[in-house]
Coordinates of C-alpha atoms in Angstrom, one line a residue:
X1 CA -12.6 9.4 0.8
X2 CA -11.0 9.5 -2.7
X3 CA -11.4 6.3 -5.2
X4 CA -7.7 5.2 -4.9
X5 CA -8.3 4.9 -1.0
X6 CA -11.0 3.2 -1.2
X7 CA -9.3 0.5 -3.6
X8 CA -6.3 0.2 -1.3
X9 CA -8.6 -0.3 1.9
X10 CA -10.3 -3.1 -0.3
X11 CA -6.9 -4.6 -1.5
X12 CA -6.1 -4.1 2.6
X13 CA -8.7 -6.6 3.7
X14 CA -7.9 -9.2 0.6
X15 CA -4.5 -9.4 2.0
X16 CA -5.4 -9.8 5.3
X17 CA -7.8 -12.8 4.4
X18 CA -5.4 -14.5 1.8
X19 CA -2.1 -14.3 4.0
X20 CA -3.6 -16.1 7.0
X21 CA -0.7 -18.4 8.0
X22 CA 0.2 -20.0 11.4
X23 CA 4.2 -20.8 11.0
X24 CA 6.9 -20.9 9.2
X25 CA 5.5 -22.8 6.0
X26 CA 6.5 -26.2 4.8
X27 CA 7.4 -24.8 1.7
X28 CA 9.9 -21.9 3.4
X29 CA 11.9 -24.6 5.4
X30 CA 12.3 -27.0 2.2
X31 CA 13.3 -24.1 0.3
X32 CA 16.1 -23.1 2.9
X33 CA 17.7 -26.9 2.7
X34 CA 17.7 -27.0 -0.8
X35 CA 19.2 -23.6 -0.9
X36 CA 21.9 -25.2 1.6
X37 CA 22.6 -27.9 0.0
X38 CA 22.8 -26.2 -3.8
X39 CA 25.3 -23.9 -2.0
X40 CA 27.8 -26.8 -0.1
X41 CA 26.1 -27.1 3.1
X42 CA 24.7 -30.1 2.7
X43 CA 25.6 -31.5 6.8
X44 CA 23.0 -28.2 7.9
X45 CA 20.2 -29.3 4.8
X46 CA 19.8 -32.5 6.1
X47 CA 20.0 -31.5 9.7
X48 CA 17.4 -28.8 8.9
X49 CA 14.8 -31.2 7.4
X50 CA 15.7 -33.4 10.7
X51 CA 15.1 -30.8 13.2
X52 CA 12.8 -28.2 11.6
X53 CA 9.7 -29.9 13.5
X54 CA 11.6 -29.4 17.1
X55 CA 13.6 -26.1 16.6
X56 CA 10.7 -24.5 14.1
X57 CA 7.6 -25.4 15.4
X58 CA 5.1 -22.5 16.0
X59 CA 7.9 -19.9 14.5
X60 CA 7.5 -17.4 12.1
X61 CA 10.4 -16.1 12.1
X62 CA 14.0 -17.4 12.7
X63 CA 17.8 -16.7 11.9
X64 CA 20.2 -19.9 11.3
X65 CA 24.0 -20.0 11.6
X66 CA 25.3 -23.0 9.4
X67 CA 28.6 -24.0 9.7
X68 CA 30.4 -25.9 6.6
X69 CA 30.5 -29.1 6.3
X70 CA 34.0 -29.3 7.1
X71 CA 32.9 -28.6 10.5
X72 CA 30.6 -31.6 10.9
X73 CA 33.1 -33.7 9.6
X74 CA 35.6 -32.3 12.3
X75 CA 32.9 -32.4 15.4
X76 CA 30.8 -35.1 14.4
X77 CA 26.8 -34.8 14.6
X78 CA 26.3 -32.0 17.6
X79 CA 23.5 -32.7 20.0
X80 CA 20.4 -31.3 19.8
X81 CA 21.3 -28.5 22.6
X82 CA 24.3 -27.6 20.2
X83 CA 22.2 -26.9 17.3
X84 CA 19.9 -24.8 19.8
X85 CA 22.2 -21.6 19.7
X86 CA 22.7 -21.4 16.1
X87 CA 18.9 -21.0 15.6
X88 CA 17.5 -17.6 16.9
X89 CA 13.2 -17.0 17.3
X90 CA 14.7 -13.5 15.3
X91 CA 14.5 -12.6 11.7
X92 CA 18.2 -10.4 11.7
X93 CA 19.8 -8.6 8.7
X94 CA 23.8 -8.6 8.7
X95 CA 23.3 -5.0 9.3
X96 CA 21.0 -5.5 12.1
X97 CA 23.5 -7.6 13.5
X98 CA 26.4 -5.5 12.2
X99 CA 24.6 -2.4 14.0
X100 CA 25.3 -3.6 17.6
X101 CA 27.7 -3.2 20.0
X102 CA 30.7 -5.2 21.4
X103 CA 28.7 -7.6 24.1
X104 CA 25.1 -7.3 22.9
X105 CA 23.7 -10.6 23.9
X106 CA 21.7 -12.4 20.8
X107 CA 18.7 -15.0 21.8
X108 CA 18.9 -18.4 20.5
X109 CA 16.2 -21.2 20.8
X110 CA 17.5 -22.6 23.9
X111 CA 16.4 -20.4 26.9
X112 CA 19.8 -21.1 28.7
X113 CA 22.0 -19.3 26.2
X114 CA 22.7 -16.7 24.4
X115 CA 25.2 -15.7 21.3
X116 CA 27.2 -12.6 22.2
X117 CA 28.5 -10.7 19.5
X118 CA 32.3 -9.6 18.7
X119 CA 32.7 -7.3 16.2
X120 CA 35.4 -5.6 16.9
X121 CA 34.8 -1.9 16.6
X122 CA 35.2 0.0 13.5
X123 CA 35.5 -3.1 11.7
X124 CA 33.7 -4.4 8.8
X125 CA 33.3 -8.6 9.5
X126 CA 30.9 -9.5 12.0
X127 CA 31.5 -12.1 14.8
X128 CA 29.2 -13.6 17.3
X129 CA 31.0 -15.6 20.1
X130 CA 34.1 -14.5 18.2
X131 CA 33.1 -16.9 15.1
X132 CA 33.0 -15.1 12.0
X133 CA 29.7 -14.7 9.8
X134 CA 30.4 -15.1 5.9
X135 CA 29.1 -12.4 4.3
X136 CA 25.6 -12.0 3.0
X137 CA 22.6 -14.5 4.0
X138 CA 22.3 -18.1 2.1
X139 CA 19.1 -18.0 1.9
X140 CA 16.3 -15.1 2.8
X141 CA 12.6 -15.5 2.1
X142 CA 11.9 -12.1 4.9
X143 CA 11.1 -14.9 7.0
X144 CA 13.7 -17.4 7.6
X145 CA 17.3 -15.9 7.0
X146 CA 20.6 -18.1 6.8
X147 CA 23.9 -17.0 7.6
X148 CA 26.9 -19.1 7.1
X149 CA 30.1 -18.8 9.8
X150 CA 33.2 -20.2 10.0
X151 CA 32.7 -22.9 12.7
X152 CA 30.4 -24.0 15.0
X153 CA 29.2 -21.7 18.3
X154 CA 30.6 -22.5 21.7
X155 CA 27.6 -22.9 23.8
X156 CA 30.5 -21.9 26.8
X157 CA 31.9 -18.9 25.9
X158 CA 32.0 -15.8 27.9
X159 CA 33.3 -12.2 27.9
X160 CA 33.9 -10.3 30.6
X161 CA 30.4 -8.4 31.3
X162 CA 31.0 -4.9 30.7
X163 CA 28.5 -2.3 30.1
X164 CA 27.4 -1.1 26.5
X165 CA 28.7 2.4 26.0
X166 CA 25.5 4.0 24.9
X167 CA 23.4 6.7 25.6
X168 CA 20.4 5.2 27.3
X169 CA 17.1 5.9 25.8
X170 CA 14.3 7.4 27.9
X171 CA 12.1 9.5 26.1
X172 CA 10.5 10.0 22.4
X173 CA 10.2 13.2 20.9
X174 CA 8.9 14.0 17.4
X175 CA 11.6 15.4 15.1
X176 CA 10.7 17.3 11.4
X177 CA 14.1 16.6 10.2
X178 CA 13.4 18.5 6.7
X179 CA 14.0 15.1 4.5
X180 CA 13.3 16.5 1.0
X181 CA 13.1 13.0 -0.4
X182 CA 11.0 11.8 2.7
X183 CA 9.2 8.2 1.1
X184 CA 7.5 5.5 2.7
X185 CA 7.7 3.6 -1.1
X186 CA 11.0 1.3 -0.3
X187 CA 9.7 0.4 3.1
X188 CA 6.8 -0.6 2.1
X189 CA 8.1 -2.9 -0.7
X190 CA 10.6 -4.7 2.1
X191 CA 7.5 -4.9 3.6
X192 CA 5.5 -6.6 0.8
X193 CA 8.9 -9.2 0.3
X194 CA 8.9 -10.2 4.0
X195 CA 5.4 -10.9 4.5
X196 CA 3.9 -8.2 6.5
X197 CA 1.8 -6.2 3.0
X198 CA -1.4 -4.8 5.6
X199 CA 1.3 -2.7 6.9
X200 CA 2.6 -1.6 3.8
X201 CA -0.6 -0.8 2.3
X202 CA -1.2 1.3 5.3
X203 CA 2.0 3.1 4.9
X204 CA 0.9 3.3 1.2
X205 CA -2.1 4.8 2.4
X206 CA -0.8 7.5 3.4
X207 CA -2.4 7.7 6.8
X208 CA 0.2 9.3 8.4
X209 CA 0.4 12.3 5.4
X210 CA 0.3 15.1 7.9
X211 CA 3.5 14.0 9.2
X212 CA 5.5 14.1 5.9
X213 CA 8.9 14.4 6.9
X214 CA 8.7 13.3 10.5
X215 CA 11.2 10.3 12.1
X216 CA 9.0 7.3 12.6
X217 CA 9.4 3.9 14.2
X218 CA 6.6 1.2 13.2
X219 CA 6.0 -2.1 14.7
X220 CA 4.5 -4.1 11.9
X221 CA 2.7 -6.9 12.8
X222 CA 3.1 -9.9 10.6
X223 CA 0.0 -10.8 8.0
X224 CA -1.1 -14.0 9.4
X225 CA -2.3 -12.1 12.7
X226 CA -4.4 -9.2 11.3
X227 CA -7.1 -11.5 9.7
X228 CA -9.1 -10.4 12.2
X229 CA -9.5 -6.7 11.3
X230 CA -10.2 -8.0 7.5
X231 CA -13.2 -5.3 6.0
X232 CA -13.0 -3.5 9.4
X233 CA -12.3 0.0 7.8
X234 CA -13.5 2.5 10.3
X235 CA -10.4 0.8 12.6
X236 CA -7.7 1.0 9.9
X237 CA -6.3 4.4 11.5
X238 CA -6.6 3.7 14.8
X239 CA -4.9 0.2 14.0
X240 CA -2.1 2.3 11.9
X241 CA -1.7 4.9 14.2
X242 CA -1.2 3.0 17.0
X243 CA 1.9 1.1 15.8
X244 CA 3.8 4.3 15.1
X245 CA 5.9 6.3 17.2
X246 CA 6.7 10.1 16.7
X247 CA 10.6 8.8 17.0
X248 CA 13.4 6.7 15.3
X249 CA 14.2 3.4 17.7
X250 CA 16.5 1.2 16.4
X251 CA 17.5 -2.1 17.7
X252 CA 20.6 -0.7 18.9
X253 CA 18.1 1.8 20.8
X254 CA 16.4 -0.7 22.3
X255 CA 18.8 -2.6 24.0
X256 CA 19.7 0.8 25.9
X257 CA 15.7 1.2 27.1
X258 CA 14.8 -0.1 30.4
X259 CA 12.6 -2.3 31.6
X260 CA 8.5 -1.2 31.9
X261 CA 9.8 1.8 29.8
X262 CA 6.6 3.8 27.6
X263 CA 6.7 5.7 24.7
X264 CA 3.3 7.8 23.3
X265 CA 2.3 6.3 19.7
X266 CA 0.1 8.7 17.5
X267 CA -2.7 7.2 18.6
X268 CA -3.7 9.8 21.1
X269 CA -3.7 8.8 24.9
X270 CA -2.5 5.5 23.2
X271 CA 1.3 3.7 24.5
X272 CA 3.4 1.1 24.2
X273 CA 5.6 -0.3 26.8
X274 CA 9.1 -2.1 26.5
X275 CA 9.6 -5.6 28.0
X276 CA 12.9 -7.1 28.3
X277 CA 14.1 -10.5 29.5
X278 CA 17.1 -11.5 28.8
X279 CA 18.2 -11.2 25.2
X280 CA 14.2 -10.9 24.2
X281 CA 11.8 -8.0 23.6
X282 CA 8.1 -7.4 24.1
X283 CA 6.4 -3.8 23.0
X284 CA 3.3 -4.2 25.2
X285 CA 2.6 -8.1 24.9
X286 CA 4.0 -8.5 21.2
X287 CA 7.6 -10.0 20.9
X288 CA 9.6 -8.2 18.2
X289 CA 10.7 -11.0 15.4
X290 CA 12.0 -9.1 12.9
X291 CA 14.6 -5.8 14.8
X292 CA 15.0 -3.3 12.1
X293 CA 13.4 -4.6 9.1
X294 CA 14.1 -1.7 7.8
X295 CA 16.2 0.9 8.5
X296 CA 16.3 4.7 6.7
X297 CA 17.6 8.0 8.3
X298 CA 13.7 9.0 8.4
X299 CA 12.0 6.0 9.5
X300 CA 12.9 2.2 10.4
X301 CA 10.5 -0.4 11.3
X302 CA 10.2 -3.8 13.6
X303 CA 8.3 -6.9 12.6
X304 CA 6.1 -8.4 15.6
X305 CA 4.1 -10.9 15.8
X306 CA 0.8 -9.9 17.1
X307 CA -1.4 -7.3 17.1
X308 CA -0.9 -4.0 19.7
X309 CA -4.0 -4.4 21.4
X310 CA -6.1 -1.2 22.3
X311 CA -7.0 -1.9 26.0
X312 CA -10.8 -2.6 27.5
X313 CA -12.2 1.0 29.1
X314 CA -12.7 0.7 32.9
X315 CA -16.1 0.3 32.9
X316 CA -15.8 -3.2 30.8
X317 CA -12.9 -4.3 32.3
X318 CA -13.1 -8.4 33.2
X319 CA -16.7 -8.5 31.2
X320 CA -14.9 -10.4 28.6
X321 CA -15.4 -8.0 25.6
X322 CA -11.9 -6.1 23.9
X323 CA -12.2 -2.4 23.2
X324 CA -11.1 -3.5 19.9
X325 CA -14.9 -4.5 19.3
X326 CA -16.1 -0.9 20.6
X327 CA -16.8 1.8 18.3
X328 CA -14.5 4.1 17.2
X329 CA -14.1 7.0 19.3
X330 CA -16.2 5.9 22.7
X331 CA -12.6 6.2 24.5
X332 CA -9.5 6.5 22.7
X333 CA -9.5 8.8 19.0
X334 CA -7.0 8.6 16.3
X335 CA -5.5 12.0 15.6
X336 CA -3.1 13.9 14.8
X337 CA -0.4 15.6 16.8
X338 CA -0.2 19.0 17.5
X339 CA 2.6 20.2 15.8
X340 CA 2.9 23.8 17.5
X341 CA 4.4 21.1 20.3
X342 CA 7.4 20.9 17.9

């Protein structure tokens, strides 16, 4: 293996040990209100720093709609169910958001709702239960993203449920688009920003080379949970590989897939399955926080919170002991593709 891959898959396993973290940190929420109230918001700062233990607790990742204070003043303090559906358990972009069709339902943090979004088609300003969202984030750490909107959310609005008009996705197919400037290099930087720099050292690595100019989607699992595969180099491409599929899925993608639908990942013999309930989304047992991170015509890539598992072989099934702790190649091989099948 050359020098400079040997150096990254060091750096790798010092990132993995340093960026242990559990939540969203102290630090992150504290920031957000102070960002708030430096930018005339100062009813949501102080109603941050007062609900941040309930609302926040065991997230890492989260979206908040703030509206202005004028609002408060109008409505008074809302209740704590109010404030629910203005905070989401996922990390969205405006053009995430922006990206979706008329009626996509959004989750919030209470179970019961939902935020539906409005944006009238062909049009430029986003709405989500018909409320308009101001422009650009507050704040954004990669993390914990702020959006102000016009007024506060009604928890009872409704639209008339009619279907998304989009083609519904069923299958994943590699596709060598030709890309000359194919580069994994602003990806991975988002990446490095928003807390998730194993993956991006991976994609740095260049593990998927053979594929140069291929469409891609990643699921990136988040820093804090790969601590575990710190120093572990034999299982970095099997742990890349796995993560990748030989397609482009974007969020607006998703929502078309079907329940219990699979998709191969370059990891061969290896797949990931699509879980749906309600507004939220599983690949295998991992909920996607962040829906497209990043988003390129060659590549885009979901944060998720843990780990896609490798599952126990047969024989060791209900022993107790993870095929991640087997060595690699007794069942499943990383390897590459082959492209005669294109």
């Amino acid at each position: 293996m050359a020098v400079k891959q040997m150096m990254i898959l060091a750096a790798v396993s010092l990132i993995i040990i340093f960026r242990h973290t559990s939540a969203l940190p102290t630090e992150t929420i504290t920031n957000a209100a102070d960002t708030l109230s430096n930018s005339g918001y100062v009813a949501m700062s102080l109603t941050l720093n007062l609900v941040s233990d309930v609302l926040l607790s065991y997230r890492n990742s989260a979206t908040i709609f703030t509206p202005p204070d004028s609002a408060f003043a109008d409505h008074g303090q809302p209740s704590l169910a109010i404030l629910q559906i203005h905070f989401s358990p996922l990390a969205f972009s405006l053009s995430s958001i922006r990206s979706l069709p008329y009626g996509t339902k959004i989750p919030t943090m209470s179970s019961a709702s939902f935020l539906t979004v409005t944006t009238p088609p062909s049009s430029n300003q986003v709405s989500l239960n018909n409320v308009k969202i101001s422009g650009s984030p507050i704040f954004d750490d990669g993390t914990l993203i702020v959006f102000a909107i016009e007024n506060f959310f009604d928890p009872n609005f409704t639209i008339p449920d009619t279907p998304i008009q989009s083609v519904r996705l069923d299958h994943c197919t590699a596709s060598f688009a030709g890309y000359s400037n194919f580069s994994f290099h602003d990806g991975a930087n988002l990446l490095i920003s928003r807390g998730y720099s194993v993956m991006a050292s991976f994609l740095n690595l260049q593990l998927l080379g053979f594929l140069g100019q291929a469409t891609l989607t990643i699921f990136a699992p988040i820093d804090e949970v790969m601590v575990d595969y710190s120093g572990r180099f034999p299982d970095y491409q099997s742990l890349f590989l796995r993560h990748v599929l030989p397609c482009k899925i974007s969020w607006r993608d998703l929502i078309t897939v079907d329940d219990g639908t699979s998709f191969a990942t370059y990891l061969d013999g290896f797949k990931i399955t699509i879980h749906r309930s309600g507004g939220t989304f599983k690949v295998n047992e991992a909920s996607i926080a962040f829906p497209d991170m990043y988003y390129s015509d060659s590549f885009v890539i979901h944060g998720i919170r843990e780990v896609l598992s490798l599952p126990k072989p047969a024989e060791e099934a209900g022993d107790g002991e993870g095929f991640d702790d087997i060595p690699v190649g007794s069942v499943l091989v990383a390897v590459g593709p082959d492209r005669s099948e294109f």
